[in-house]
GROMACS .gro file of C-alpha atoms in nm:
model
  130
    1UNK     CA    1   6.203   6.232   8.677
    2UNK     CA    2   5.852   6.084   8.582
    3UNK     CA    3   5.497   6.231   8.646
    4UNK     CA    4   5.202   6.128   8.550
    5UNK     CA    5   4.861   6.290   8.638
    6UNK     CA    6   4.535   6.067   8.722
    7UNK     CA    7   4.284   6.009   8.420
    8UNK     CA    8   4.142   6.246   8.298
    9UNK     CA    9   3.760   6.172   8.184
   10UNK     CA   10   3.686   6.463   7.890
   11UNK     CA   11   3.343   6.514   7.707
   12UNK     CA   12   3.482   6.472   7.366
   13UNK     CA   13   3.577   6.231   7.098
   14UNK     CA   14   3.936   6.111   7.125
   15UNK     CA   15   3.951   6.302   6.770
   16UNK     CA   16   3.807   6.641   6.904
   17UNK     CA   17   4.021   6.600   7.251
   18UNK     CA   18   4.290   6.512   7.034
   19UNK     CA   19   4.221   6.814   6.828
   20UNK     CA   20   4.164   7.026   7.104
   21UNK     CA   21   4.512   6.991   7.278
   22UNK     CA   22   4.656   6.972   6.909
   23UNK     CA   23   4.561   7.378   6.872
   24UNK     CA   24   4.798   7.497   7.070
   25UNK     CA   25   4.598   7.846   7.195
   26UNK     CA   26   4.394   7.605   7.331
   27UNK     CA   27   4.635   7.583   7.635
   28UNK     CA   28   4.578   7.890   7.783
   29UNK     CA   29   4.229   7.768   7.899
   30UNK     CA   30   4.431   7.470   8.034
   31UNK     CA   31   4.668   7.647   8.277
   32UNK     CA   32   4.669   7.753   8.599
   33UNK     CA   33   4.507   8.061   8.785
   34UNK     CA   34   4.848   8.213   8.824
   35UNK     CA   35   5.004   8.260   8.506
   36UNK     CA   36   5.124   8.565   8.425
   37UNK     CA   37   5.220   8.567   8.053
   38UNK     CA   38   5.108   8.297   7.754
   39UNK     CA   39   5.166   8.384   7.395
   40UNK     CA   40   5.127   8.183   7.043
   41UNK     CA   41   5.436   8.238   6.929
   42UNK     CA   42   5.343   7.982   6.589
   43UNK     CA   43   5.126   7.667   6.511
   44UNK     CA   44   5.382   7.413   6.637
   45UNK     CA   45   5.515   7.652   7.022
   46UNK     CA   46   5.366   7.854   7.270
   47UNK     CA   47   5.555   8.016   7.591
   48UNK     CA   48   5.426   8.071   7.911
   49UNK     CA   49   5.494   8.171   8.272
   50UNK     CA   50   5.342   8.159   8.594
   51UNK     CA   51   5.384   8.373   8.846
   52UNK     CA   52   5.763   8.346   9.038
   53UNK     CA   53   5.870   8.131   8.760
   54UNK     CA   54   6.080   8.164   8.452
   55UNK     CA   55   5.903   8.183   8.120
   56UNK     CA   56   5.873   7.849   7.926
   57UNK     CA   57   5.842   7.798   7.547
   58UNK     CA   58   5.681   7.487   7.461
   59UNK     CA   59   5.676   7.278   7.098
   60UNK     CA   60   5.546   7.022   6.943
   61UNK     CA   61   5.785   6.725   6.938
   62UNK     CA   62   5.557   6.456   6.815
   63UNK     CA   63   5.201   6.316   6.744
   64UNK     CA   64   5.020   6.016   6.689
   65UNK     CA   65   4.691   6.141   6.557
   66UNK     CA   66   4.425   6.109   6.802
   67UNK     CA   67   4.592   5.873   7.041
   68UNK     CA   68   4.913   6.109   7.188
   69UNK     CA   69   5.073   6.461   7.162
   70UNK     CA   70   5.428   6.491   7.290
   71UNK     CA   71   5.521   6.863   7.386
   72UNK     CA   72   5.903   6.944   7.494
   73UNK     CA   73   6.090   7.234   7.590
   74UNK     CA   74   6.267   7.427   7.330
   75UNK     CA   75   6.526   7.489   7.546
   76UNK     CA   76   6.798   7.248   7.608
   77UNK     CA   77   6.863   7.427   7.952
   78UNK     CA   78   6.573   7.195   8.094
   79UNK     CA   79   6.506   6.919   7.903
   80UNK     CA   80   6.164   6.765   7.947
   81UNK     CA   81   5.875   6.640   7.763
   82UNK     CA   82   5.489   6.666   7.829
   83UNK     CA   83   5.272   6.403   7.693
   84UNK     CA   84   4.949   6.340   7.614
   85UNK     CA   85   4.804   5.960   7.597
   86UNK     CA   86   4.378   5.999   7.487
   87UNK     CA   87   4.204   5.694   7.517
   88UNK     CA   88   3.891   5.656   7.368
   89UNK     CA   89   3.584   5.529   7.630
   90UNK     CA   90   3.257   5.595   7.404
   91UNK     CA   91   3.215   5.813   7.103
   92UNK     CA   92   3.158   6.171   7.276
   93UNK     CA   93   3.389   6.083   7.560
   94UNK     CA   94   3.773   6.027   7.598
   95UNK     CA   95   3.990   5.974   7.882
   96UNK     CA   96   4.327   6.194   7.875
   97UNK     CA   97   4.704   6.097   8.103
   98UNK     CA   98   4.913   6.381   8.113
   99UNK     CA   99   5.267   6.274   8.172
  100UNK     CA  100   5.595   6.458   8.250
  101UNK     CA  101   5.947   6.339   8.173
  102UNK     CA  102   6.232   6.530   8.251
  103UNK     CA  103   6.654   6.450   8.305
  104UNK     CA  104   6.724   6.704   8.611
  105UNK     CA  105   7.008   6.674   8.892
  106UNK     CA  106   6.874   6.589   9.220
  107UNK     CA  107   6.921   6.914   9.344
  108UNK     CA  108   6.673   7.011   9.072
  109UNK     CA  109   6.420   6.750   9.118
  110UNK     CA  110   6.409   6.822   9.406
  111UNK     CA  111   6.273   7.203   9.381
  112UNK     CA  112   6.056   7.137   9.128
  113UNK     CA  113   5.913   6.825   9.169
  114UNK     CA  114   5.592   6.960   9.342
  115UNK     CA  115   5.565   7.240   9.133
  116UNK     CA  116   5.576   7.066   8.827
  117UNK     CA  117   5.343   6.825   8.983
  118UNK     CA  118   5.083   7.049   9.074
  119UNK     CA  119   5.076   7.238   8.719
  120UNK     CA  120   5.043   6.912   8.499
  121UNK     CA  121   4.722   6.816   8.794
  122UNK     CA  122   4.590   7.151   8.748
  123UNK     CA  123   4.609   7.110   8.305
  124UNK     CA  124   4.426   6.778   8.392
  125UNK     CA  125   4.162   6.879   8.594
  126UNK     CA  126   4.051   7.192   8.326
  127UNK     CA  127   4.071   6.964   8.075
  128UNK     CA  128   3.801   6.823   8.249
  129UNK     CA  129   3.568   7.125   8.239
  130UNK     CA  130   3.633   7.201   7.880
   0.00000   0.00000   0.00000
């Protein structure tokens, strides 16, 4: 399964946007209104749940300073990545493409398809605002 979010236009440098999603505490001004739990757990994973859903713990997989982050799940239960492709439009302003990847049964894809859909919109429109 493969997601990808519109493009995000962000008021930074692709170094400080880059930066930005880099420091990972950074994504709990990213998430949704209904999370209930997000917690640092070090510099390279964070978890986090939203409401009605199961925790998820989140690390760094690979970077590409100040072009792409790749986050995955540090569970093999669900495997899937998150990426980050920043594109740089002028020097205070950056363009972000949030992308989802993810090997899931059809049964699976099925149920959360939307949901995942909707979270990775929702990180791409706050990263808008920041």
């Amino acid at each position: 399964m493969f997601i990808e979010t519109p493009k995000a236009q962000v008021s930074k440098s692709k170094e400080d946007t880059f930066n930005f999603l880099n420091e990972l505490s950074n994504f709990r001004q990213l998430m949704p209104e209904n999370i209930s739990k997000f917690e640092v757990l070090n510099e390279n994973r964070f978890l986090f749940a939203l409401k009605g859903m199961p925790e998820i713990v989140l690390e760094k997989k690979e970077q590409t300073p100040f072009n792409k982050l790749i986050l995955g799940a540090a569970s093999e239960k669900l495997p899937f990545t998150l990426t980050a492709d920043i594109i740089e439009l002028e020097n205070d302003k950056s363009e972000v493409v949030l992308s989802f990847s993810g090997e899931f049964n059809s049964m699976m894809a099925m149920m959360i398809k939307t949901p995942i859909t909707n979270f990775i919109n929702t990180l791409s429109t706050n990263l808008e605002k920041i």
